[in-house]
Short mmCIF file of C-alpha atoms and ligand atoms in Angstrom, two decimals:
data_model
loop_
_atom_site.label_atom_id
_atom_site.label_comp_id
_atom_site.label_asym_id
_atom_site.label_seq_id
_atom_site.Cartn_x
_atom_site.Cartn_y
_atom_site.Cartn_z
CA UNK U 52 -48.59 -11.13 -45.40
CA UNK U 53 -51.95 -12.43 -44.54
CA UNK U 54 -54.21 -9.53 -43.11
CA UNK U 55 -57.44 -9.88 -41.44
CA UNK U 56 -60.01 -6.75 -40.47
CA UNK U 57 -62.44 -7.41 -37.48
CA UNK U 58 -65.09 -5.04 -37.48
CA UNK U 59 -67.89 -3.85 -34.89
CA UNK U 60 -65.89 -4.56 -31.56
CA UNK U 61 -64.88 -8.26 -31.69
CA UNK U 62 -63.34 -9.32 -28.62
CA UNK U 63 -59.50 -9.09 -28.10
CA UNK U 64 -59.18 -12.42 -28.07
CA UNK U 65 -59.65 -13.15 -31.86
CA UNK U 66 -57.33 -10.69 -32.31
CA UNK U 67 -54.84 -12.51 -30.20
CA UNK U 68 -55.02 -15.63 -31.89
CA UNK U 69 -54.81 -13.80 -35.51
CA UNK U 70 -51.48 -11.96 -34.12
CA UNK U 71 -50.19 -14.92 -33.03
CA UNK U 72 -50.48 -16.94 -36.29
CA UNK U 73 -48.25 -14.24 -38.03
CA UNK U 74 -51.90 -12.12 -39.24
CA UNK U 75 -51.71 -8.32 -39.58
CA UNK U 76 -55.21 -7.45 -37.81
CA UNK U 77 -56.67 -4.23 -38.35
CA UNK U 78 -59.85 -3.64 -36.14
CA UNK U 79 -62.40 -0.75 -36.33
CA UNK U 80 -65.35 -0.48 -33.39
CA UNK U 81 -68.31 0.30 -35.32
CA UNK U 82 -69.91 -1.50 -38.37
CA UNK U 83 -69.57 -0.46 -42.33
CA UNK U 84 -71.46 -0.51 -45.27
CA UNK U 85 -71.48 0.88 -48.85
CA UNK U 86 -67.97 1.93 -50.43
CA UNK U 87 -66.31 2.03 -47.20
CA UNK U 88 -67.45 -1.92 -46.38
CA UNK U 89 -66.07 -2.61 -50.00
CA UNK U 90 -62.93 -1.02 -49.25
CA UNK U 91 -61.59 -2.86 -46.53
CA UNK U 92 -63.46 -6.19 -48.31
CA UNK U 93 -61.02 -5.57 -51.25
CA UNK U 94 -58.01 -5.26 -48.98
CA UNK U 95 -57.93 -7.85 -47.01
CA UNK U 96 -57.66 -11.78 -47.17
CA UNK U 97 -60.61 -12.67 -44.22
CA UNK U 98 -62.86 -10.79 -42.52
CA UNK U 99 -64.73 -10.80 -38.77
CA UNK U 100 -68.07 -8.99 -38.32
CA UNK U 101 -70.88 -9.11 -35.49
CA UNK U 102 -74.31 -9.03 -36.51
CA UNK U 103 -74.60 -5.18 -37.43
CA UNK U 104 -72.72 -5.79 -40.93
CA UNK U 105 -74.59 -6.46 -43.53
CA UNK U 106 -72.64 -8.60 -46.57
CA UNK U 107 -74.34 -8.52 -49.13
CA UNK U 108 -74.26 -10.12 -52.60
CA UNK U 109 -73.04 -7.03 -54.29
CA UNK U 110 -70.28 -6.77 -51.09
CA UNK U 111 -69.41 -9.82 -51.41
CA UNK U 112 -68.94 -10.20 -55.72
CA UNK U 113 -66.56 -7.03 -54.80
CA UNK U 114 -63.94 -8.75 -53.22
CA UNK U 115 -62.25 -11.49 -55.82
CA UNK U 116 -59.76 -12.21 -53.41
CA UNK U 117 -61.28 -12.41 -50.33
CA UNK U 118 -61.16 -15.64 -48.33
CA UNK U 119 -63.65 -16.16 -45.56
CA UNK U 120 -65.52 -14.71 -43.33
CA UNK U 121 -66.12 -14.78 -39.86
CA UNK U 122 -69.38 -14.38 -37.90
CA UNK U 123 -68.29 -13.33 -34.09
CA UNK U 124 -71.73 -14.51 -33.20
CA UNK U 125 -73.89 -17.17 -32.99
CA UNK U 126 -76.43 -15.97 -36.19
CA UNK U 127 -75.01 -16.15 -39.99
CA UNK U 128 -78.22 -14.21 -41.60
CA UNK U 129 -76.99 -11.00 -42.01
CA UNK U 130 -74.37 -12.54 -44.47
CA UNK U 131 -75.88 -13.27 -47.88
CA UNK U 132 -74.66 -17.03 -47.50
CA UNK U 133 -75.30 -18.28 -51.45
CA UNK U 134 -73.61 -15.73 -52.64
CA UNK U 135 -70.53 -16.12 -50.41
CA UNK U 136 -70.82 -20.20 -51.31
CA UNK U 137 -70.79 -19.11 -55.06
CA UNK U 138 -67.72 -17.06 -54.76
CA UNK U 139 -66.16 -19.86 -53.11
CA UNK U 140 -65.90 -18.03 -49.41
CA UNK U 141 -66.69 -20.33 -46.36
CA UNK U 142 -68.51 -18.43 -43.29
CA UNK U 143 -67.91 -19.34 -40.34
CA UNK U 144 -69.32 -18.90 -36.61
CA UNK U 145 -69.53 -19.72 -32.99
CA UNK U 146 -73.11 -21.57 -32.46
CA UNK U 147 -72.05 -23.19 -29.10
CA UNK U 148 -70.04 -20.58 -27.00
CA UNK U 149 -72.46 -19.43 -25.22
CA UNK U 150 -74.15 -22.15 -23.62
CA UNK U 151 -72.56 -22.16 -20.38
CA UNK U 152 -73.93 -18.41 -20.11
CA UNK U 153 -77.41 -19.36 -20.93
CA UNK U 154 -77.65 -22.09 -18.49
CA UNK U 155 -76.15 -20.34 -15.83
CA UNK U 156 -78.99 -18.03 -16.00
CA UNK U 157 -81.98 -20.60 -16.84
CA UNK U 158 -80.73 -22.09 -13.05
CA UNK U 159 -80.23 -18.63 -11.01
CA UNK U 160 -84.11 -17.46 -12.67
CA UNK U 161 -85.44 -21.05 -11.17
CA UNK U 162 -84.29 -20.01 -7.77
CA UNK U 163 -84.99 -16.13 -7.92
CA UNK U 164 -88.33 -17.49 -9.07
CA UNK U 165 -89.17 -20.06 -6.64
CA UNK U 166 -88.18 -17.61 -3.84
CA UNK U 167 -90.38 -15.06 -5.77
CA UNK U 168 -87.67 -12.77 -5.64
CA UNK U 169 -88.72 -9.97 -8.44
CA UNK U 170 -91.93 -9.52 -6.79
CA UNK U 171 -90.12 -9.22 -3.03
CA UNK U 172 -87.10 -6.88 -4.49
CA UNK U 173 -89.96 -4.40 -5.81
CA UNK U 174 -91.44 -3.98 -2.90
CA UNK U 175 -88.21 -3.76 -1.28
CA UNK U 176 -86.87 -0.42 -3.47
CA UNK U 177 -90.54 0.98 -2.67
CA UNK U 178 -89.98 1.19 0.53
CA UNK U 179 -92.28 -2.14 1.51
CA UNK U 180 -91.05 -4.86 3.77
CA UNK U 181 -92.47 -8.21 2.64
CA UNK U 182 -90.96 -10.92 5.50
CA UNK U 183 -92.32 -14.29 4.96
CA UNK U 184 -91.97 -17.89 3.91
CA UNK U 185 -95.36 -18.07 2.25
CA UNK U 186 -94.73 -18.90 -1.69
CA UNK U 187 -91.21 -19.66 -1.24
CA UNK U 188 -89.88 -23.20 -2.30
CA UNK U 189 -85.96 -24.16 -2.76
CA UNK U 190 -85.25 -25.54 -5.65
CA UNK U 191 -83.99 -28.66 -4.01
CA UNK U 192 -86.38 -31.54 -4.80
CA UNK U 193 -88.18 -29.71 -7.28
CA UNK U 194 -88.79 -31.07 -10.91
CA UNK U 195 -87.24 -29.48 -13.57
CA UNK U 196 -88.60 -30.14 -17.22
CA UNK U 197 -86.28 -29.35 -19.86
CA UNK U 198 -88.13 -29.08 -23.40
CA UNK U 199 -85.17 -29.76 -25.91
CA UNK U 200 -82.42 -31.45 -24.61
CA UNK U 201 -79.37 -30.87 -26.47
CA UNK U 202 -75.96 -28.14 -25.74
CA UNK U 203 -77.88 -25.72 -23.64
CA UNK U 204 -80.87 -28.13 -22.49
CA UNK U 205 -78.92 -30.86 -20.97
CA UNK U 206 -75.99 -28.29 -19.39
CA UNK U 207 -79.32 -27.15 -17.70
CA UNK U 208 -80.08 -30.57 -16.33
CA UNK U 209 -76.38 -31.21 -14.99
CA UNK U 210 -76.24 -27.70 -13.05
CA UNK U 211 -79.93 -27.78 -11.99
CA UNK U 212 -79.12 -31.48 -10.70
CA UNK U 213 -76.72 -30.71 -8.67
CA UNK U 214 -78.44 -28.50 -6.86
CA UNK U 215 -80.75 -31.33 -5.63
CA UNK U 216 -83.30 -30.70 -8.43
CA UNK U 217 -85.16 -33.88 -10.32
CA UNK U 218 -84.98 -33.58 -14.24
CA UNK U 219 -87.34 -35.09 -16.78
CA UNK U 220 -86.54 -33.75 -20.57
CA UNK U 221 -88.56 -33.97 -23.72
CA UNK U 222 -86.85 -34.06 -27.09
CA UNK U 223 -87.69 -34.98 -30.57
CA UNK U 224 -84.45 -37.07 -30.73
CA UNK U 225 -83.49 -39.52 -28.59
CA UNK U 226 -80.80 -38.23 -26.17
CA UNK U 227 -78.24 -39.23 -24.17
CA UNK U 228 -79.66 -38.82 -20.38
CA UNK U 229 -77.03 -37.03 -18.33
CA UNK U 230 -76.68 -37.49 -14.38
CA UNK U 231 -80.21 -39.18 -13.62
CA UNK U 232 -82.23 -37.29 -15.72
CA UNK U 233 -85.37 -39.14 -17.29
CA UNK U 234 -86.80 -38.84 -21.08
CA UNK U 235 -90.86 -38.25 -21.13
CA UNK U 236 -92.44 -39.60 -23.93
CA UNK U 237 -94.33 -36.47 -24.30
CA UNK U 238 -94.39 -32.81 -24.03
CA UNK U 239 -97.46 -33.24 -22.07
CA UNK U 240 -96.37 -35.57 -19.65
CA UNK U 241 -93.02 -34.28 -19.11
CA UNK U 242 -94.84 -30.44 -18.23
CA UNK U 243 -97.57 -31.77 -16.14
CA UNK U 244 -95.04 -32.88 -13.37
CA UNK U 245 -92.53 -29.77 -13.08
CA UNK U 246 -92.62 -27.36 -11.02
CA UNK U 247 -90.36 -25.78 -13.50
CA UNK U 248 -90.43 -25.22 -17.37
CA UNK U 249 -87.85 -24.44 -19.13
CA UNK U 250 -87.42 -24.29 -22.98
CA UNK U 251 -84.35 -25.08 -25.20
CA UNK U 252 -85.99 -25.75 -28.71
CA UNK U 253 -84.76 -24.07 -32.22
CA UNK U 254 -86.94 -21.67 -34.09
CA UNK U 255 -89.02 -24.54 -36.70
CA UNK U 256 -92.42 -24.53 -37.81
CA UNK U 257 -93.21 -27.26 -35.33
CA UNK U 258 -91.77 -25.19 -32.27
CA UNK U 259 -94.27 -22.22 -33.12
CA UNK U 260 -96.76 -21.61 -30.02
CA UNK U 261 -95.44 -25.24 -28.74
CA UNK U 262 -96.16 -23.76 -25.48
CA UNK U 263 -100.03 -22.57 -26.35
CA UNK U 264 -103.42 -22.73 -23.89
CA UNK U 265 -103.91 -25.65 -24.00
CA UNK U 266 -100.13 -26.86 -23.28
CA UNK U 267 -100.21 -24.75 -19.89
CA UNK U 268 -103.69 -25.77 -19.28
CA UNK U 269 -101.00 -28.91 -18.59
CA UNK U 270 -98.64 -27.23 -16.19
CA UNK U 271 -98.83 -28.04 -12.03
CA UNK U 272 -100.78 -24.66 -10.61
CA UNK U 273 -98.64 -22.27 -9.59
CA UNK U 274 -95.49 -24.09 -11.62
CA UNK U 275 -92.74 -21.32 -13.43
CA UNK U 276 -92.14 -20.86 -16.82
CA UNK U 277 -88.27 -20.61 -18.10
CA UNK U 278 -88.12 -19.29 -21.65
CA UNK U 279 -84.48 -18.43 -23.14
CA UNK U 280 -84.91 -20.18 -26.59
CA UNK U 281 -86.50 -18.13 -29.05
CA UNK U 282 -89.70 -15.87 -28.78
CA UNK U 283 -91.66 -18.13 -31.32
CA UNK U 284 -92.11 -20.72 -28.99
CA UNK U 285 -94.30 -19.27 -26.21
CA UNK U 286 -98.25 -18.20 -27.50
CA UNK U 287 -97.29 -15.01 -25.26
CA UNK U 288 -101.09 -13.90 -24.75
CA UNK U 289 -101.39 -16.97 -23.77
CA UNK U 290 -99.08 -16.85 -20.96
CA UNK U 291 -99.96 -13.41 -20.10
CA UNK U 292 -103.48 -14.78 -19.39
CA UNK U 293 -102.10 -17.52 -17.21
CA UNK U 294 -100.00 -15.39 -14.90
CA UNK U 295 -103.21 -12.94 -15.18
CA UNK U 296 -104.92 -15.57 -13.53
CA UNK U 297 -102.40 -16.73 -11.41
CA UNK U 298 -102.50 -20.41 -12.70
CA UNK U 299 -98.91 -19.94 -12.61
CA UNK U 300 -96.36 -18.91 -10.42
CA UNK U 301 -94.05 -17.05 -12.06
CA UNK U 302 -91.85 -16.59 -15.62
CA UNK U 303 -88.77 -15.95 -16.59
CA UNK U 304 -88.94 -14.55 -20.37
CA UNK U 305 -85.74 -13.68 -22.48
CA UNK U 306 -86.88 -14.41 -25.82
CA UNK U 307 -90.13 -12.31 -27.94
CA UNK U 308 -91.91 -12.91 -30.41
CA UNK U 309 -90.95 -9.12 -31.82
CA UNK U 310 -87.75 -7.77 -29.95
CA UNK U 311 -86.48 -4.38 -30.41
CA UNK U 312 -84.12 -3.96 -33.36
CA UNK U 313 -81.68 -1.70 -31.45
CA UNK U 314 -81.77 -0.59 -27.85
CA UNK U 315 -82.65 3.02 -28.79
CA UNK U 316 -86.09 1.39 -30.00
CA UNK U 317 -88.84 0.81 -27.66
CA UNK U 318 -89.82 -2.38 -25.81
CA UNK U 319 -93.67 -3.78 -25.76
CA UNK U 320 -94.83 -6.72 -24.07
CA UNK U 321 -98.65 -7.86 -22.44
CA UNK U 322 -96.07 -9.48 -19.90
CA UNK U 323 -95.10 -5.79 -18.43
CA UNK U 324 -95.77 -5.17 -15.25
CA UNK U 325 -96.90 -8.76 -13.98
CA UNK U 326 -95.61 -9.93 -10.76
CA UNK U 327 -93.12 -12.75 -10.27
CA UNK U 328 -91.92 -12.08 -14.08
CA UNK U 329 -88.40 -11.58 -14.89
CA UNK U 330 -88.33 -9.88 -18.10
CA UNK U 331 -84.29 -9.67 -20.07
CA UNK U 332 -83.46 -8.20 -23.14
CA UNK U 333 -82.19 -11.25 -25.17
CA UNK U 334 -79.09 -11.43 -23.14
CA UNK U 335 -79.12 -15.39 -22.04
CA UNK U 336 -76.10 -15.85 -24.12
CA UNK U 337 -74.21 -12.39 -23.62
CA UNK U 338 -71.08 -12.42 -21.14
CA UNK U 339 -67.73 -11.67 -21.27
CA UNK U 340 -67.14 -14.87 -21.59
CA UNK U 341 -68.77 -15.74 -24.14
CA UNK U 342 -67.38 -13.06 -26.37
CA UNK U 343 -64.23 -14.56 -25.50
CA UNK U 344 -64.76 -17.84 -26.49
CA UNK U 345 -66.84 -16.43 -29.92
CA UNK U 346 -63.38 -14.46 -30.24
CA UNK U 347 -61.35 -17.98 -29.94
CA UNK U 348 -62.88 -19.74 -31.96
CA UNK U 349 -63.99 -18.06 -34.97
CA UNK U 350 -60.31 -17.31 -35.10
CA UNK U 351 -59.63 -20.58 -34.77
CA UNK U 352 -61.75 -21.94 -37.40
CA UNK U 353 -60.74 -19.02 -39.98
CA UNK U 354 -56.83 -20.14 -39.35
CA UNK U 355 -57.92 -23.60 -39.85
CA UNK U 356 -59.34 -22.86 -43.10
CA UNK U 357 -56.33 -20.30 -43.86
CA UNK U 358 -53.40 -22.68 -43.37
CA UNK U 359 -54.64 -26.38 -44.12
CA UNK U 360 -58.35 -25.41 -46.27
CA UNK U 361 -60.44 -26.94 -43.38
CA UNK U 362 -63.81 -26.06 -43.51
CA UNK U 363 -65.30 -27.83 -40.54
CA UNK U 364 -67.95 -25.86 -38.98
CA UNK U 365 -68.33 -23.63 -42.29
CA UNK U 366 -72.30 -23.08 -42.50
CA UNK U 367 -72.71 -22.52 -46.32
CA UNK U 368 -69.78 -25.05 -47.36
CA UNK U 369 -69.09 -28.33 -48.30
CA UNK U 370 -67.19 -29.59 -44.74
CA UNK U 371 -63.48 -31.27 -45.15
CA UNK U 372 -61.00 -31.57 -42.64
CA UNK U 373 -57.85 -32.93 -44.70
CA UNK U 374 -55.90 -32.17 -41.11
CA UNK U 375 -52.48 -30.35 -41.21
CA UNK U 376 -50.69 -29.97 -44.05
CA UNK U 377 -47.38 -32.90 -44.12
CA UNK U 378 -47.32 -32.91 -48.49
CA UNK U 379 -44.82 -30.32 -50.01
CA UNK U 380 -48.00 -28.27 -51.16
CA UNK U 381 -51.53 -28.88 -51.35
CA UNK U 382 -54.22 -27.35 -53.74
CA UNK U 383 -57.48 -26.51 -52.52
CA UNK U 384 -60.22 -26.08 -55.27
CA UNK U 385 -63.76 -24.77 -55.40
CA UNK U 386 -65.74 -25.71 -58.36
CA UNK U 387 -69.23 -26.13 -59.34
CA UNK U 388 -70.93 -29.31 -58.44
CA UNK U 389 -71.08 -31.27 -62.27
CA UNK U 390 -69.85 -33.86 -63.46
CA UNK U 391 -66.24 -34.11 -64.65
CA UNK U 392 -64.89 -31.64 -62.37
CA UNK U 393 -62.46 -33.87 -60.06
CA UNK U 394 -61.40 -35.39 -63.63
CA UNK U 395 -60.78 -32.02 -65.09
CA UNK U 396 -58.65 -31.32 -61.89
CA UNK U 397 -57.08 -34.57 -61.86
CA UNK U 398 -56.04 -34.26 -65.66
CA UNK U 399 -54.74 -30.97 -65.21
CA UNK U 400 -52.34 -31.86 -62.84
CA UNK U 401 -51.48 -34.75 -64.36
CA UNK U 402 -50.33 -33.23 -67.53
CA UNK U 403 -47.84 -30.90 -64.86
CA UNK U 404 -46.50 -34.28 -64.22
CA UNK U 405 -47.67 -33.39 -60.37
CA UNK U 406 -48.47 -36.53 -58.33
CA UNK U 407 -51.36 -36.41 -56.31
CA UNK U 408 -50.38 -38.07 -52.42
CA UNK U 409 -54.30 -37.52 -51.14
CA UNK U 410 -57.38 -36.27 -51.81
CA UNK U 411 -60.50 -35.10 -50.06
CA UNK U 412 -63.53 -33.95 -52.18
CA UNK U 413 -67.08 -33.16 -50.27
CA UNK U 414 -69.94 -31.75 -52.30
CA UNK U 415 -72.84 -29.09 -50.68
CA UNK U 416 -75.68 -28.02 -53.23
CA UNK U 417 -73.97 -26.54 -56.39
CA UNK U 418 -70.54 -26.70 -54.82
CA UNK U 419 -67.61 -29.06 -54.67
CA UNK U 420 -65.00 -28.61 -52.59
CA UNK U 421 -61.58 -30.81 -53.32
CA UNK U 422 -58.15 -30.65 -50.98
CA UNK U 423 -55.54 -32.50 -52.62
CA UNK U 424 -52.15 -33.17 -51.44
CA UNK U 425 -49.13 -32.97 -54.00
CA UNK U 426 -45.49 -34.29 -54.37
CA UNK U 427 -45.07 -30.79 -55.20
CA UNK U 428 -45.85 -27.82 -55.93
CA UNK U 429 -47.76 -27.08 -59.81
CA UNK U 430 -46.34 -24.91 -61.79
CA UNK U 431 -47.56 -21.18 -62.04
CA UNK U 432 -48.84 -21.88 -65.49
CA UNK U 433 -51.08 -24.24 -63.85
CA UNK U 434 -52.03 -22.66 -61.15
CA UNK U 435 -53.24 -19.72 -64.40
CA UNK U 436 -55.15 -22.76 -65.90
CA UNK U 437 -56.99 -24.03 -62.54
CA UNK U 438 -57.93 -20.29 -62.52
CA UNK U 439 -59.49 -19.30 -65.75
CA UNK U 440 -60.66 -22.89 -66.02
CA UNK U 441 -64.79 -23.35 -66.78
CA UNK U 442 -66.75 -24.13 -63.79
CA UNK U 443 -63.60 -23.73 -61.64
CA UNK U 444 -64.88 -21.08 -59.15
CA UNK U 445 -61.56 -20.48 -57.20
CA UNK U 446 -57.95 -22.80 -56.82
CA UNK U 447 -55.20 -21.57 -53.72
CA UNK U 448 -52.28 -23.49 -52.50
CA UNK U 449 -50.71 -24.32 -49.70
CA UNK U 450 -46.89 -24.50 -49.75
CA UNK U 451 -44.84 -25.95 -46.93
P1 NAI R 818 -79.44 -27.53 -29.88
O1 NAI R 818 -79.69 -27.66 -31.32
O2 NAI R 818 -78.17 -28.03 -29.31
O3 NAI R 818 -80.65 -28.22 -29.06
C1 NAI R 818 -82.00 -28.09 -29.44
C2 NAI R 818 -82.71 -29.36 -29.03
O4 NAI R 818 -84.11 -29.18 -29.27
C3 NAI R 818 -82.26 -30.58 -29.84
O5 NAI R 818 -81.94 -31.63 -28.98
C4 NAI R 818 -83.49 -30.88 -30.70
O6 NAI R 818 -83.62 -32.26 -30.99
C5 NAI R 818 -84.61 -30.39 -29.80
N1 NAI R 818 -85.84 -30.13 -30.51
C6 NAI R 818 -86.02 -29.62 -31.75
N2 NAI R 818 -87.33 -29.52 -32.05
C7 NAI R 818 -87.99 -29.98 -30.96
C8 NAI R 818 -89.36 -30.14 -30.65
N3 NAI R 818 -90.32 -29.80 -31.52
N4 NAI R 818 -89.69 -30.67 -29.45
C9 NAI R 818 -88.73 -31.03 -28.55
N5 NAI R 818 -87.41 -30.91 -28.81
C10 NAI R 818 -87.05 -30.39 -29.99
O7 NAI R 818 -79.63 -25.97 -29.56
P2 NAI R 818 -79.02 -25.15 -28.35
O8 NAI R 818 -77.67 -24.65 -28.72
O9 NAI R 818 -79.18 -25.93 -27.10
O10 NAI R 818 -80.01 -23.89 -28.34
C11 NAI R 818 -81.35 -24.02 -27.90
C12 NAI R 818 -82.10 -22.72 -28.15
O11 NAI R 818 -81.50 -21.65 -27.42
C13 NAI R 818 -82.10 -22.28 -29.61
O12 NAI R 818 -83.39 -21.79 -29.94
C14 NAI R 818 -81.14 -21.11 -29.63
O13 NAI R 818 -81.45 -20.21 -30.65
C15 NAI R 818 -81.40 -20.51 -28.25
N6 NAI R 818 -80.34 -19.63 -27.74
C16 NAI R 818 -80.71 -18.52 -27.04
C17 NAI R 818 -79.76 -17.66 -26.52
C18 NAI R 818 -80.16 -16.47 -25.75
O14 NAI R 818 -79.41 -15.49 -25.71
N7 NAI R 818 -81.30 -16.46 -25.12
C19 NAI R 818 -78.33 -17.90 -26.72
C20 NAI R 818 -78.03 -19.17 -27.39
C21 NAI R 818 -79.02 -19.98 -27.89
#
């Protein structure tokens, strides 16, 4: 029987969707390391972890038979990915679950924002009554300037659009422009006419301080600042300064350049204590929801890989999706990346007299990856051969 541990608290629903495909699941709340990681590496065939386990090279060498891994979560680098690829184990994750969550909240922090609602709700617990319209816009009408335009960007646009808002994006790539949303040629020119800024750019070397001096030197006075993306982007003295000086109107920050490793550590920020801020611990993407869906469809990608050797949406791993498996068996095989390989394979099962019905082969780096559908099954001494054979790193099959 195919058994599967899920580790640190993944959400009920992978384990659902495991159970239901005929996997034992074992789950344990906390993370592991050392022997006791090893252990349950060694006993099972696939394994789900948040981002608190670390696997390691060493980990990962320990466990011959293990045969993927899931990351319940959207981050892969606590997993030692080349050494998982060399041992022939796809990883898997859940980069887009989350969106949803993270617009939802880019939207509300507009509105709380243009209503300057942190500043009014302090004053409120202290005892201050602060009645008045003065400062406070709706976000009807408003422009809204997405920077980076793809999942979570544009989900921004379609929400903040229906709530009457204009949006003008900026992205590298050319995008497809949802609802009535505009493209701006440049960062510059799509800034200088919001009245709100929000970013939704990856970590690169050309995102770093993207939003600098001399980029909100740009911004409409008294405009609001939106940043859920990652801390690298915003020159944070920089925007300290600029609130400071009330050149704008307010921020919403999620993201730091140095955040807290655990919540027991402390939090520092020249933003503290600046009014109209609304200050989050990294939590744009962290619902309920979202778990659940992480939960879903990890699973669903680890039983895709488990019962027809799909690897779509594997992020150290060649990518095939040979679809459901119709051939009496079907022989998925990991091998180095050289030359000869596929005819090694090919030669192999010809001289088991096994005819091959289909094949899919994709190449990543040093790794080749080849499905191939049989009028049979090969023969055990084969399946020995594909084993111990040079430069073949690992062979399983599927039976129907
Ligand atoms: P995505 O990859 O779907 O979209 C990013 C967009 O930015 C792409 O359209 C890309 O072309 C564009 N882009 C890249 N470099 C650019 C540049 N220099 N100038 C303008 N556009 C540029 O990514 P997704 O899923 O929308 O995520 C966006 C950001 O949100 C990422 O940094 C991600 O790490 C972060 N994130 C934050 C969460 C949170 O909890 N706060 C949760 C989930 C994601």
């Amino acid at each position: 029987m195919t058994t599967a541990i899920l580790l640190e608290n993944i959400h009920a629903s992978a384990t659902a969707r495991l159970g239901e495909a005929g996997l034992k699941v074992e789950r344990r709340s906390g993370a592991l390391a050392g022997d006791e990681l090893r252990q349950v590496l060694a006993s099972h065939d696939l394994v789900g972890i948040r981002s608190a386990t670390h696997l390691r090279g060493d980990d990962i060498r320990s466990a011959p038979d293990l045969l993927s891994i899931g990351c319940f979560c959207i981050g892969t680098s606590q997993v030692d990915l080349d050494a998982a690829t060399a041992a022939g184990i796809p990883v898997f994750n859940a980069p887009f679950s989350n969106t949803r969550s993270v617009a939802e909240l880019v939207v509300s922090e507009a509105v709380m924002l243009l209503r300057k609602i942190p500043e009014k709700n302090a004053l409120a617990h202290a005892g201050k009554w602060a009645k008045g319209a003065s400062g406070a816009f709706e976000a009807r009408g408003k422009t809204i300037a997405i920077v980076g335009y793809g999942n979570i960007g544009s989900q921004v646009g379609v929400l903040a659009e229906s709530m009457g808002m204009r949006v003008v994006y900026y992205d590298v790539l050319a995008r497809l422009s949802l609802g009535s949303a505009r493209a701006a040629g440049t960062l510059e020119e799509a800034v200088s006419q919001a009245d709100v800024v929000t970013l939704h750019v990856p970590a690169t070397a050309r995102t770093r301080n993207m939003i600098d001096a001399h980029v909100l030197a740009q911004f409409k006075p008294g405009a609001i600042l939106i940043n859920a993306s990652r801390g690298t982007v915003v020159d944070i003295d920089a925007l300290a300064a600029a609130l400071r000086d009330k050149r704008l109107g307010g921020a919403a920050i999620d993201v730091f350049p140095e955040e807290p490793k655990t919540n027991n550590d402390p939090f520092v920020s020249p933003l503290q204590q600046l009014p109209n801020v609304l200050l989050t611990p990294h939590i744009g993407g962290s619902t309920e929801e979202a778990q659940e869906n992480i939960g879903t469809e990890v699973a669903a990608k680890l039983l895709n890989f488990l019962n027809t050797g799909g690897t779509i949406g594997a992020v150290n791993f060649p990518e095939v999706d040979p679809g459901p498996l119709h051939a009496p068996a079907r022989l998925l095989n990991i091998h180095s990346n050289a030359p000869g390989a596929l005819a090694a394979l090919n030669t192999l099962l010809a001289q088991d007299g096994v005819n091959i019905n289909g094949q899919h082969l994709q190449t990543r780096g040093h790794t080749g990856y080849v499905v191939t559908d049989l009028d049979r099954a090969p023969s055990d001494a084969l399946m020995e051969s594909l084993r111990t054979h040079a430069g073949f790193v690992r062979s399983r099959l599927l039976v129907r």
